Each structure stands twice: as structure tokens, then as C-alpha cells.
Coordinates of C-alpha atoms and ligand atoms in Angstrom, one line a residue:
X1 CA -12.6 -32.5 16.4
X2 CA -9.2 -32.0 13.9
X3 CA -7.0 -29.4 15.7
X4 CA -4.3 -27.4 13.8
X5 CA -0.7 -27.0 15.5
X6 CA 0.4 -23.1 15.5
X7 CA 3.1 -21.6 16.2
X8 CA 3.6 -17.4 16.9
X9 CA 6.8 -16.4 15.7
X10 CA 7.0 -12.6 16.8
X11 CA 5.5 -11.0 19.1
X12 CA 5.5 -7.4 19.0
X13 CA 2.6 -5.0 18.5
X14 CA 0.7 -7.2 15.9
X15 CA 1.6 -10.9 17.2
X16 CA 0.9 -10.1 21.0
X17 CA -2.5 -9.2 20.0
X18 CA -3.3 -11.7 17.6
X19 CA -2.3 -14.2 20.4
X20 CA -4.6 -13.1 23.1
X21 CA -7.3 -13.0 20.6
X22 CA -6.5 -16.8 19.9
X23 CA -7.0 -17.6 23.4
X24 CA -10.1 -16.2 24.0
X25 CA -11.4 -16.8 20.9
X26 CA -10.2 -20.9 20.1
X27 CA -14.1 -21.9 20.7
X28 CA -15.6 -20.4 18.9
X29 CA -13.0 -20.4 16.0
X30 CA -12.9 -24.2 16.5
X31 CA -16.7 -24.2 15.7
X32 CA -17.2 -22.3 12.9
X33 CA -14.7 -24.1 11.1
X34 CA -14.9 -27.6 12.6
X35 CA -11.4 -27.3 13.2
X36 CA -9.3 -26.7 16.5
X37 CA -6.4 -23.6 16.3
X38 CA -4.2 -25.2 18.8
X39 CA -1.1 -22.7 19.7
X40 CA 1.8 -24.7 21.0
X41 CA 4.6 -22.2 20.3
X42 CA 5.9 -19.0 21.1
X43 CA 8.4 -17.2 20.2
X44 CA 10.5 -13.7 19.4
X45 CA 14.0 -12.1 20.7
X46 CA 13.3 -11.3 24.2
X47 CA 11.2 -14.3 26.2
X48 CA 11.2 -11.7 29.5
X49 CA 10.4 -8.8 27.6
X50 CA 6.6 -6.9 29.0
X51 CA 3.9 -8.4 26.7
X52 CA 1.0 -8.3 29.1
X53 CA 0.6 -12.1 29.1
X54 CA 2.9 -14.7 30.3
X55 CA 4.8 -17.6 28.1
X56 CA 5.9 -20.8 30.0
X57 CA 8.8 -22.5 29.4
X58 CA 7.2 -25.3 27.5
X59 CA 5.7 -22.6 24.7
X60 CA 8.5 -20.4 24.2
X61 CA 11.2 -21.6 21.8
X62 CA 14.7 -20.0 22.3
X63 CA 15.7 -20.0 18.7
X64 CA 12.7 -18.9 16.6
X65 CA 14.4 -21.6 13.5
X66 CA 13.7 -24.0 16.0
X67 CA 9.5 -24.2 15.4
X68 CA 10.4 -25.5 11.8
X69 CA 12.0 -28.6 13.0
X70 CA 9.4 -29.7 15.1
X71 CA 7.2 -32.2 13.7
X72 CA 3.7 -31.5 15.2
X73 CA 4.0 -28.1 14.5
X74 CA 1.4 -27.9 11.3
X75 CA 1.1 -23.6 10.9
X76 CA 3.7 -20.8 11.6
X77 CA 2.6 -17.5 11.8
X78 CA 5.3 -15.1 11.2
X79 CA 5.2 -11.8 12.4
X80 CA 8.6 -10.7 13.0
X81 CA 8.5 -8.0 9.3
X82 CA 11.2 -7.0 7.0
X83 CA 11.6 -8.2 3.6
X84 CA 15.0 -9.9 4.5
X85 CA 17.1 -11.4 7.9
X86 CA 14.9 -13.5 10.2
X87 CA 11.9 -13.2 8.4
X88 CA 12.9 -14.6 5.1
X89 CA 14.6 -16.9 6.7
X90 CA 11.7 -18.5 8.5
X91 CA 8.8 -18.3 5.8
X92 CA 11.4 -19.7 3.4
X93 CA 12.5 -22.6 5.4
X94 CA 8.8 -23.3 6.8
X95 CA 7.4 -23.7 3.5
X96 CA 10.9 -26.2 2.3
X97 CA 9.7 -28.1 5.8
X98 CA 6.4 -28.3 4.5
X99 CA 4.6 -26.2 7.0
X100 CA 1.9 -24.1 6.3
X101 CA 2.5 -20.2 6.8
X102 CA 0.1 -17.3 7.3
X103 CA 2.1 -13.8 7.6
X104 CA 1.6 -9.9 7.6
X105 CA 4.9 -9.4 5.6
X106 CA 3.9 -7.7 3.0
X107 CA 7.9 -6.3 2.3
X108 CA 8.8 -10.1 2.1
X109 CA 5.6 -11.1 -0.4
X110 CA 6.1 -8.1 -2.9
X111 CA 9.9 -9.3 -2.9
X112 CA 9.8 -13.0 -2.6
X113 CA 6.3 -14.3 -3.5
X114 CA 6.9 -15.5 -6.4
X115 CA 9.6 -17.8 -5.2
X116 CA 7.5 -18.5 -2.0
X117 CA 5.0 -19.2 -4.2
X118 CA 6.6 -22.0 -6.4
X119 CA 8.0 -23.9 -3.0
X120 CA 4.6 -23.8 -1.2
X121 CA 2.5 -25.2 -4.7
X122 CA 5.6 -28.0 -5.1
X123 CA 5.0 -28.8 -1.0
X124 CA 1.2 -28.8 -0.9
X125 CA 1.1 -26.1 1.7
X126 CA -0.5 -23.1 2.4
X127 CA 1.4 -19.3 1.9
X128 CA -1.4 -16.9 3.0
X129 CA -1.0 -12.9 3.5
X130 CA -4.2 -11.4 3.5
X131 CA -2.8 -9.2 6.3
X132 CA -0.3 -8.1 4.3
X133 CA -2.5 -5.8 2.1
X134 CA -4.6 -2.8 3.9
X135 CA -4.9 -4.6 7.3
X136 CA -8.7 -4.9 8.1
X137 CA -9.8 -4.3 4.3
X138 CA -10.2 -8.0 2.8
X139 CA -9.4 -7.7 -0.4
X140 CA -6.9 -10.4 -0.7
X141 CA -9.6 -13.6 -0.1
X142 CA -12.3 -11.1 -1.9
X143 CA -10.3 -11.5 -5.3
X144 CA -9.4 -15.3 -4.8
X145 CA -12.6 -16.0 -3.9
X146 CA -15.7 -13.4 -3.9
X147 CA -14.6 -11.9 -6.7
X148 CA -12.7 -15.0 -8.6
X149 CA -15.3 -14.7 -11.6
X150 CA -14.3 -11.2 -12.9
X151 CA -11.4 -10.2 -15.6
X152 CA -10.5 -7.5 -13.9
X153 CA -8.8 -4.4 -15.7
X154 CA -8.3 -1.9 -12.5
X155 CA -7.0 -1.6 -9.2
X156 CA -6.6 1.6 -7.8
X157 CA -7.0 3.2 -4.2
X158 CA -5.7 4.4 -0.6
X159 CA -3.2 2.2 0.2
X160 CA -1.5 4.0 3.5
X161 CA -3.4 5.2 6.0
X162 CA -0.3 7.6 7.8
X163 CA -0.1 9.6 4.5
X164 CA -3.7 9.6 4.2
X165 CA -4.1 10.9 7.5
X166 CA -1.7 13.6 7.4
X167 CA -2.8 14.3 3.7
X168 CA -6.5 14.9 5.5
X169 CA -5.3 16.9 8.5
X170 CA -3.5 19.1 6.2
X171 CA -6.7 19.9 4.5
X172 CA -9.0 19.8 7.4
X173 CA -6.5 22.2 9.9
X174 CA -4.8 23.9 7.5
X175 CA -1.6 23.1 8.7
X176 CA 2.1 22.3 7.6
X177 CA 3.4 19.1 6.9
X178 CA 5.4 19.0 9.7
X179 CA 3.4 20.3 12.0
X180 CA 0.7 17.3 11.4
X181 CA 3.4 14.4 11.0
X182 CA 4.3 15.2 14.4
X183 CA 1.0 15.1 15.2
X184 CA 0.7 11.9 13.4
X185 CA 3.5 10.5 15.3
X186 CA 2.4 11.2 18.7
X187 CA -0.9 9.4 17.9
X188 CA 0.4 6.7 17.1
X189 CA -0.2 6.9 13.6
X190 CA 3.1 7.0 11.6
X191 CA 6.2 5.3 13.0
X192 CA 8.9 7.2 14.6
X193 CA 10.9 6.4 11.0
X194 CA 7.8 6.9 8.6
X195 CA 9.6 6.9 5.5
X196 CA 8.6 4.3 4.0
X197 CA 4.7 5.4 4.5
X198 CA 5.6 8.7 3.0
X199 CA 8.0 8.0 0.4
X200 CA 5.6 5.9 -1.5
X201 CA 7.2 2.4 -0.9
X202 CA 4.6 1.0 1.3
X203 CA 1.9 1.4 -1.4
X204 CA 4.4 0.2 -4.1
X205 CA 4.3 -3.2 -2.1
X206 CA 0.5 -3.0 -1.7
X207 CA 0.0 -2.5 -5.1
X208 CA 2.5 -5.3 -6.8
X209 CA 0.8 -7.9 -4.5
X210 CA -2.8 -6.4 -5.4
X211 CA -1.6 -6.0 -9.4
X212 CA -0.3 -9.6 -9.5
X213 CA -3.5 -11.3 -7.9
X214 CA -5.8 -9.4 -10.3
X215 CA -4.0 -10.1 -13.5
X216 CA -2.9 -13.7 -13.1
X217 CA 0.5 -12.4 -13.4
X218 CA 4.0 -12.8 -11.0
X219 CA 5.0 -9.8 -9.5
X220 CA 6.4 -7.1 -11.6
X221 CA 8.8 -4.9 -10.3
X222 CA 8.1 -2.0 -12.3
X223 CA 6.4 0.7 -10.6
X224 CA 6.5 4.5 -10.9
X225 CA 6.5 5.4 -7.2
X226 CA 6.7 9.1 -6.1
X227 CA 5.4 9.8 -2.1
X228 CA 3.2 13.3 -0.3
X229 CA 7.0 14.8 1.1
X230 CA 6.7 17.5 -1.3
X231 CA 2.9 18.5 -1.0
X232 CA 2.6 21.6 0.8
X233 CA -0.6 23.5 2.5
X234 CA -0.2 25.6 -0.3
X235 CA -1.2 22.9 -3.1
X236 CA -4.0 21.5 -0.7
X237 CA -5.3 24.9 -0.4
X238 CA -5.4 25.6 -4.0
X239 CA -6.4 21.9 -4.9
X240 CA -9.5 22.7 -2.3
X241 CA -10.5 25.8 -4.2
X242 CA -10.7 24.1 -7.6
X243 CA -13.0 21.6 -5.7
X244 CA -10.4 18.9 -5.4
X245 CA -8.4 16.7 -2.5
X246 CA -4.9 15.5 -2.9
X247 CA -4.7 11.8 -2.0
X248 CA -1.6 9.0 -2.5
X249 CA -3.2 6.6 -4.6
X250 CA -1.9 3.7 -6.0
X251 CA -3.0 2.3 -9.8
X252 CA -2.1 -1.0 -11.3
X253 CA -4.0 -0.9 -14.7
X254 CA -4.4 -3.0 -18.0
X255 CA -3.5 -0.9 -21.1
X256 CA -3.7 -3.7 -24.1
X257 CA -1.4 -6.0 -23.0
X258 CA 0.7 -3.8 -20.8
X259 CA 0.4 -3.2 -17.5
X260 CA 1.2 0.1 -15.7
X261 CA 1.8 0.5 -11.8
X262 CA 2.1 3.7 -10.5
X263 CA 1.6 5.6 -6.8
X264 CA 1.8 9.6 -6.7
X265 CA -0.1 11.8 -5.0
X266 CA -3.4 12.4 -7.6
X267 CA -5.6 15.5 -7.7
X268 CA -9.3 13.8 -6.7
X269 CA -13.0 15.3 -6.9
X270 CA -14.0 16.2 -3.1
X271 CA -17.0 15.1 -4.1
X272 CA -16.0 11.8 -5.5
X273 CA -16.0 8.6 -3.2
X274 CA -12.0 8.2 -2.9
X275 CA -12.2 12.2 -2.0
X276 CA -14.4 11.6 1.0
X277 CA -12.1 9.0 2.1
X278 CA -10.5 11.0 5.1
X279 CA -7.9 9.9 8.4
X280 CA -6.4 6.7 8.6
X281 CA -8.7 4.7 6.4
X282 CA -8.1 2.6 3.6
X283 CA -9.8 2.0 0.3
X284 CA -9.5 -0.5 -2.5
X285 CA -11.7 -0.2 -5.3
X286 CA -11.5 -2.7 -8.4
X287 CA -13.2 -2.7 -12.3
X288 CA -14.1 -6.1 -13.2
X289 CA -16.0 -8.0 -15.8
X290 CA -19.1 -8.6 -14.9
X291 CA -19.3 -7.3 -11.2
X292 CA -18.7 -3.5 -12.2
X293 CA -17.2 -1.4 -10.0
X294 CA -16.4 -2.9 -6.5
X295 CA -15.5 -0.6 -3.3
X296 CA -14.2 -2.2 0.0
X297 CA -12.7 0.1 2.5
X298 CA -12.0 -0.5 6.5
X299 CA -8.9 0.3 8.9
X300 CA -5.8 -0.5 7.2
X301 CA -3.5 -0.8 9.8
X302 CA -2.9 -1.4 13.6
X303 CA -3.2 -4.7 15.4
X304 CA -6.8 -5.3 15.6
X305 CA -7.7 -4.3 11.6
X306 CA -4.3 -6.8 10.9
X307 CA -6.0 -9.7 13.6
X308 CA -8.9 -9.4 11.8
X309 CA -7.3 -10.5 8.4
X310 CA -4.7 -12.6 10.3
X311 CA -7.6 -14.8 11.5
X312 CA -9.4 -15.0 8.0
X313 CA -5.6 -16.9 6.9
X314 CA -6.0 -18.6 10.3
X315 CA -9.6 -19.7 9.4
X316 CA -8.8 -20.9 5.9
X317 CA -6.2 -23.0 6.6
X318 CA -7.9 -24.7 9.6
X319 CA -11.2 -25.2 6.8
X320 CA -8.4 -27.5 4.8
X321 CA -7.8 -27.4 1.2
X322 CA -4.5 -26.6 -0.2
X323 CA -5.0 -23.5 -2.5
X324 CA -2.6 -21.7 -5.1
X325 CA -1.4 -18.4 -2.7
X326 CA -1.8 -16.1 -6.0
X327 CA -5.2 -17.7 -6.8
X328 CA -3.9 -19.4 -9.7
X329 CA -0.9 -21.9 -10.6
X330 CA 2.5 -20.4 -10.9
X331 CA 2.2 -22.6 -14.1
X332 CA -0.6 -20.7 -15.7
X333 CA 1.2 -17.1 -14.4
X334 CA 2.0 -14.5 -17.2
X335 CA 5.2 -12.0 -17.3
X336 CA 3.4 -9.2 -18.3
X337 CA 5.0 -6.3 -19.8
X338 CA 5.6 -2.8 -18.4
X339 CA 4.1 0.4 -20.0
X340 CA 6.2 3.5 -18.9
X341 CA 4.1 6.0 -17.1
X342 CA 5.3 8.9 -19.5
X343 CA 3.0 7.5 -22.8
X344 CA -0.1 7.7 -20.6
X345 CA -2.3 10.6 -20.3
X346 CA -3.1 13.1 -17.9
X347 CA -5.0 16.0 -17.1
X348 CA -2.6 17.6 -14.5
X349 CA -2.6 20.3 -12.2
X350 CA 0.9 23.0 -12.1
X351 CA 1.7 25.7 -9.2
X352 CA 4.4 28.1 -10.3
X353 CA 5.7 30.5 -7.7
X354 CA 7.0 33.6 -9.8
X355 CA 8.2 37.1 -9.3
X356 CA 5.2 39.3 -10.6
X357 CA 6.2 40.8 -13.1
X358 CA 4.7 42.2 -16.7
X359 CA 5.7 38.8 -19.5
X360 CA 6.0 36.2 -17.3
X361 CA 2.4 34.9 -17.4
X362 CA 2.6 35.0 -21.1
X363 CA 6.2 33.4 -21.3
X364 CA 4.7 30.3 -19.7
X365 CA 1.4 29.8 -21.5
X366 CA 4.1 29.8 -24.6
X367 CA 6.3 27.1 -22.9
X368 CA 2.7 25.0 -22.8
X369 CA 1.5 25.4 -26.5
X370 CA 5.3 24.3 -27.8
X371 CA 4.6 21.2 -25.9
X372 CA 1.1 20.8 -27.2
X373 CA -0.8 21.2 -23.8
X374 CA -3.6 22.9 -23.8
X375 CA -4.9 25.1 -20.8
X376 CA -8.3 24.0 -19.1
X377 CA -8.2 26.7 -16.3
X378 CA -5.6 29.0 -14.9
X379 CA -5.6 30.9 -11.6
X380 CA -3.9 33.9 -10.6
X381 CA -2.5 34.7 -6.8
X382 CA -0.5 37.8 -6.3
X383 CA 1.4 38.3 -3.1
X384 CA 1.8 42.0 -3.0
X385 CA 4.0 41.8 0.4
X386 CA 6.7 40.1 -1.6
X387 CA 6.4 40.7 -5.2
X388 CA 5.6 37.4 -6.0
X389 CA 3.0 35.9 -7.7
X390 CA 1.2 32.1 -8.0
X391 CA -0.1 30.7 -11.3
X392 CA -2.1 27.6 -10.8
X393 CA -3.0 25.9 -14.1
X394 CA -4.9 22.6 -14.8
X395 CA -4.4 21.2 -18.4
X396 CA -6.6 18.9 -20.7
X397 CA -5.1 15.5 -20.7
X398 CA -1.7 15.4 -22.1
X399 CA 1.0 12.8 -22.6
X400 CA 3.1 12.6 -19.1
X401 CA 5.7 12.9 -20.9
X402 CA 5.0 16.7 -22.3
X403 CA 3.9 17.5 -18.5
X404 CA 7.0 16.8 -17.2
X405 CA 9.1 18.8 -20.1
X406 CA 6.8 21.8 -19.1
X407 CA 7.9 21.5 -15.4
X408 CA 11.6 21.3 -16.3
X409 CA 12.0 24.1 -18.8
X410 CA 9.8 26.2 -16.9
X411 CA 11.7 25.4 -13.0
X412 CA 15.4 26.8 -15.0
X413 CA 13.5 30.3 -15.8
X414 CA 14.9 33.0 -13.8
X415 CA 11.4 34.6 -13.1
X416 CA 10.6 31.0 -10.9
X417 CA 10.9 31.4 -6.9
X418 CA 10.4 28.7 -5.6
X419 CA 10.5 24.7 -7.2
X420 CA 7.1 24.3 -9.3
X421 CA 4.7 21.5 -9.1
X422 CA 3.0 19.0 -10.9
X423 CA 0.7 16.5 -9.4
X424 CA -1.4 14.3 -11.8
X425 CA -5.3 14.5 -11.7
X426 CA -8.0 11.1 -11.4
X427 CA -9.7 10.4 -14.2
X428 CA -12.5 9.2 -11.8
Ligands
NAP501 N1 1.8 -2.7 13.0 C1 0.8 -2.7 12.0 O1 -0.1 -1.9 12.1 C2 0.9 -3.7 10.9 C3 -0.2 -3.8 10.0 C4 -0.1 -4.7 9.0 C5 0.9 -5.6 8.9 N2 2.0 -5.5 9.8 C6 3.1 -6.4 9.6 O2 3.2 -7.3 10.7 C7 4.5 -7.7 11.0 C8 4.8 -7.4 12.4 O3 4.7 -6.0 12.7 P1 4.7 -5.4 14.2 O4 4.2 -4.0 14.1 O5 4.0 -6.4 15.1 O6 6.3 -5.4 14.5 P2 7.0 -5.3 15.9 O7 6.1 -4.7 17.0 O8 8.3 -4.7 15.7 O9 7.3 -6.8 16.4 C9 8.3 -7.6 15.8 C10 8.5 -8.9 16.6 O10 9.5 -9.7 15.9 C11 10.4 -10.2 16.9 N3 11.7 -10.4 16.4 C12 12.5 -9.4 15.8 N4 13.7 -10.0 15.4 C13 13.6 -11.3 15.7 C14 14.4 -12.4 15.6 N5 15.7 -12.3 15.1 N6 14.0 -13.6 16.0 C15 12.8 -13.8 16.6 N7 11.9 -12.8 16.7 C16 12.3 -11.5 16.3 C17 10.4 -9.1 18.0 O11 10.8 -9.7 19.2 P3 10.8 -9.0 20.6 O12 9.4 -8.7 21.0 O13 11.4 -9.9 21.6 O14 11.6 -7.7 20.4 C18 8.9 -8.7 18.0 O15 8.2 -9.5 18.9 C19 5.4 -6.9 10.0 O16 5.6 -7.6 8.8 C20 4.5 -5.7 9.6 O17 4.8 -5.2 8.3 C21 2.0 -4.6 10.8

């Protein structure tokens, strides 16, 4: 039988794993696709550090560079992370040395895939990163493949299970945002330095992988990006009332020619699919031409969900075929232009935190008709303890822009207490 030479670069929570599943599994791997995965090489910083298996001398390779020089090495897998250093480094240099690479990176694909891209089509090797998206949800092969007949005009969904977790536990405990990422944290389910889960950033490089694989296009670097710090019980109390959850969801969408990336937190039905959507699970949902509306959702992180994918890349490579790691050639790859998110329309949902008193509620229903929003439904909460009141409003859908005028004027009034809030609404 053909056998495939692999070498492990990195072996920390994700590559210790994905190793002892490769040893138990190289069987039956080897017979379900005729093809042996034969791992030669190890290697990371620290040989002696505590992995719960042991490397001899003849796997481990000092100097992780090293595994690129050696001829009958045929597939690194990098897991090392970080979109520059050693990582960049290694993919970079294995695809010049013509060597295939499989890889979880997805800081490193959402900067450098396009480039990646070029040297691995030129070298007639493989660049895979199916782990790089949403861990055990495979929606990277499922558009190359599964889904390859569809023009597809949407991509939108869950994209981080931490903030989705906490987002959830906020609404199911009715607790601060502290309070659950410290919860979170001890779990094991946001890192000790979560910001880039909770800033936005790590959907942002979900979503320009995802965008860029559904509409034949290189990456684009545009994105409006804003992450769940700010949300407060408050909001998820109020958005529960009005029947809704707040979620971080990412969109990339197709308006004309245009495309528009964006991840905020989004006002969802409860009783809509994303809304039931709860803990640390992920979601991807696509609208194609002809399939429909397509839904796949799993475990989007940890080392089994990202083994799971790792092994799909593992698989195809071992099958054979050299295939185009963004589904098409970079040839036939369009620049596509960026629509700014303040043209689109939304229906939107606004807290203000005022003092309670007589003209105030009138004063910002006038600050909404100037800018041409109109009012769906508004909500009154006095606080008679402290003299202060909450007005909750949702609008009909209005142009971002005007949304965004409304919460500036209205935050510089001297009747606001506390910073007011706007968080867009789904149109699903
Ligand atoms: N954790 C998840 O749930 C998850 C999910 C999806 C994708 N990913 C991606 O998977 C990748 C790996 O993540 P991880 O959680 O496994 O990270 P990790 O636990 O921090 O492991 C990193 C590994 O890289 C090695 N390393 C660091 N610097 C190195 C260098 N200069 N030379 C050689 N090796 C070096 C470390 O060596 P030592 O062990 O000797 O320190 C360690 O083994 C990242 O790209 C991440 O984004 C992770």
C-alpha cells in the first residue's frame, strides 16, 4: 500500500492529540483511503516537556525548519498558531520545498492565504485548513466539494463558541459579564487572554476565509468588526422580553457586485434556529443556488472537534489529487469590492438610560423623525430608586448610517446616564 510521510510540527493542546489519534487510528485510516499516514517527525520548543506520550530521539527534530529539508518527509502539519514568527515561517517554506501542508492556523490563512495559495498551485501541492474554520463543523470541504454546485449569495452564523457561551450563560443565569467569563475561563472555555474571542477578531478571520471560498474571490480585508464587551445583563434581559437573543454573528453577503463582511453582536428571534443555538457550539448556515438554505453546526473548538477536521485534510491528501486550496484557481479569483456597512439597512434595537424626567421621552422620538427612523416599538422602565428611567426602542429598518447619527446626538444630551446602545437586528 502507498504510505504518506508526516511530520507534527507543534505539539500543544491540539497537535498532542491529533498525534495519539494517528497512532491508534493509522489502520484504519490507511484503509479507508488506500493510503498509509506514516508519522516520522515530531517536533515543538520543548522535546522534555509533559505530553503524555513519549518522542524518541529518532522522531523529534531539534529545529522545527529542519522537517522541510528532509526529503522523505511528503506532509507537514503545522500546529504551532499565530499569524506570524514560526508559523509563517514553516507553512511558507514547506509549500516553496514543495511539501504538502494541512494546518489549523486560521490567523495565518485570513492573512497569508492568498499568497500561500499562489506558491502551493505553482508547486502542485496541497495547502488545506479545514481546521482552521469552526473546528468540528466541516464547512470548509462542504463548499469545495458538497456544495461546489451552488452560487452562493450568503454566509452568516456563530463563529466563536467562548462568546457564544458566555452570551448564553448571561441569558440563561442572568448574570454579569464578568461574573460568566470567569466562569468561562475556569471551564476551560475562553483562554486566559480571551480578547481575541471577544473582541470580534476571531470571527473576522472565520469569516474572510468563509467569504473568499464562497465567492470565488481572494481575501478581502474589509470587515466591520465590533465584539459582545459591551453587552450587558441589562440588554439580554430586555432583548429576552421582546422575544429575542443576542448572538455574535458574522455575515459575509453579496449586494450586486459588492460584498459586505461584518461581525457585531445581532438581535435574533429566540425562536429562530440561530437563537436556539446555545453554549459553545457553532453554526454556519449558507444561501445557495439551487441547494436552498444549508445549516451545519457541531463543536467549534477544542482538540477533538479540530482532530476531527484535521484528519478530513489528513484524509484528502493521503486520497491524492492536487486541488486549488480556495476551490478554484488563483487565476480565475475576483477582487471584489467592498460595500461600507453604513448604506445597508437595519432594523435596530436602542437602550437609553435617562434621568426621568417630564420632555425627555419626547425630545428623543424628535431626534429619530429628523433622521428619518421610524419607531416599531418603544418600552418604558422607570427606576424609581434612582430617578432614572430606560427607554428601549426597536426601529423599522433604516440606513446604518442614520442609526448611528441617532446614537451620537442622543449620547451628548445632558438628560443621558449612562452610554446608550445600539445593536443591529437579523433579518432572519
Ligand atoms: N485550541 C483549540 O481549540 C483550537 C481550535 C482550532 C484551531 N486551533 C489552532 O491550532 C493551532 C494550535 O493551537 P493549540 O491550542 O494546540 O496551541 P498550543 O497548545 O499553544 O500549542 C502550540 C505548540 O507550538 C509549539 N511551538 C511554539 N513555538 C514554537 C517554535 N518556535 N518552534 C516549534 N514549536 C513551537 C509549542 O511547543 P511546546 O509544546 O514545546 O511549548 C506547542 O507544542 C493554532 O493555530 C490554533 O489557532 C486551536
Amino acid at each position: 500500500m502507498r504510505k504518506i510521510n508526516i511530520a507534527i510540527v507543534g505539539l500543544g493542546n491540539i497537535g498532542s492529540y491529533l498525534y495519539k489519534y494517528l497512532r491508534k487510528n493509522k489502520q484504519i485510516l490507511a484503509k479507508k483511503n488506500n493510503c498509509i499516514p506514516n508519522i516520522i517527525y515530531l517536533s515543538a520548543k520543548n522535546k522534555n516537556r509533559n505530553r503524555g506520550f513519549k518522542i524518541n530521539n529518532k522522531q523529534w527534530v531539534k529545529n522545527y525548519l529542519d522537517v522541510i529539508k528532509k526529503k522523505e518527509v511528503d506532509l507537514i502539519i503545522e500546529l504551532i498558531g499565530g499569524s506570524e514568527g514560526p508559523a509563517k515561517k514553516l507553512v511558507f517554506n514547506a509549500l516553496k520545498n514543495k511539501k504538502h501542508v494541512v494546518t489549523a492556523n486560521k490567523a495565518l490563512i485570513s492573512k497569508y492565504g492568498d499568497q500561500l495559495s499562489q506558491i502551493a498551485e505553482k508547486n502542485r501541492v496541497n495547502l488545506e485548513f479545514e481546521a482552521a474554520v469552526c473546528g468540528g463543523v466541516p464547512i470548509i470541504r462542504s463548499l469545495k466539494e458538497s456544495l461546489i454546485a451552488n452560487k452562493i449569495n450568503k454566509v452568516y452564523g456563530i463563529f466563536n463558541g467562548t462568546s457564544n457561551y458566555i452570551l448564553s450563560l448571561m441569558d440563561e443565569e442572568n448574570k454579569s459579564f464578568n461574573e460568566v467569563l470567569i466562569k468561562a475561563q475556569k471551564k476551560g472555555y475562553a483562554e486566559s487572554n480571551p480578547t481575541s474571542d471577544l473582541s470580534g477578531e476571531d470571527v473576522a478571520a472565520k469569516l474572510k476565509i468563509l467569504s473568499s471560498l464562497c465567492f470565488n474571490s481572494f481575501l478581502n480585508k474589509n470587515i466591520h468588526v465590533e465584539g459582545i464587551k459591551d453587552i450587558d445583563k441589562d440588554d439580554i434581559n430586555y432583548a429576552k422580553k421582546l422575544g429575542y437573543k443576542i448572538k455574535l454573528l458574522g455575515y459575509a453577503e453579496l449586494i450586486g457586485k459588492n460584498i459586505l463582511q461584518r461581525v457585531h453582536p445581532t438581535l435574533i428571534r429566540d425562536s429562530s434556529y440561530v437563537g436556539s443555538i446555545d453554549g459553545v457550539l457553532n453554526a454556519v448556515i449558507i444561501d445557495g443556488n439551487p441547494v436552498g438554505q444549508s445549516i451545519i453546526q457541531g463543536e467549534g473548538a477544542g482538540p477533538a472537534a479540530t482532530t476531527s477536521a484535521l484528519i478530513s485534510d489528513i484524509s484528502s491528501i493521503l486520497r491524492g489529487n492536487i486541488k486549488f486550496p480556495f476551490s478554484i484557481s488563483n487565476k480565475e479569483r475576483k477582487n471584489l469590492n467592498f460595500q461600507q456597512i453604513s448604506e445597508r439597512y437595519f432594523s435596530a434595537y436602542f437602550r437609553f438610560n435617562v434621568i426621568d424626567r417630564p420632555g425627555v421621552l419626547s425630545n428623543i422620538t424628535k431626534v429619530f423623525s429628523r433622521n428619518k427612523v421610524s419607531i416599531k416599538r418603544l418600552v418604558q422602565d422607570p427606576n424609581k430608586n434612582n430617578n432614572s428611567s430606560s427607554i428601549i426602542i426597536i426601529t423599522h429598518h433604516s440606513k446604518d448610517k442614520s442609526l448611528n447619527k441617532i446614537i451620537q446626538t442622543i449620547n451628548k444630551r445632558p438628560y443621558i446616564k449612562r452610554r446608550s446602545k445600539l445593536i443591529r437586528i437579523a433579518d432572519e
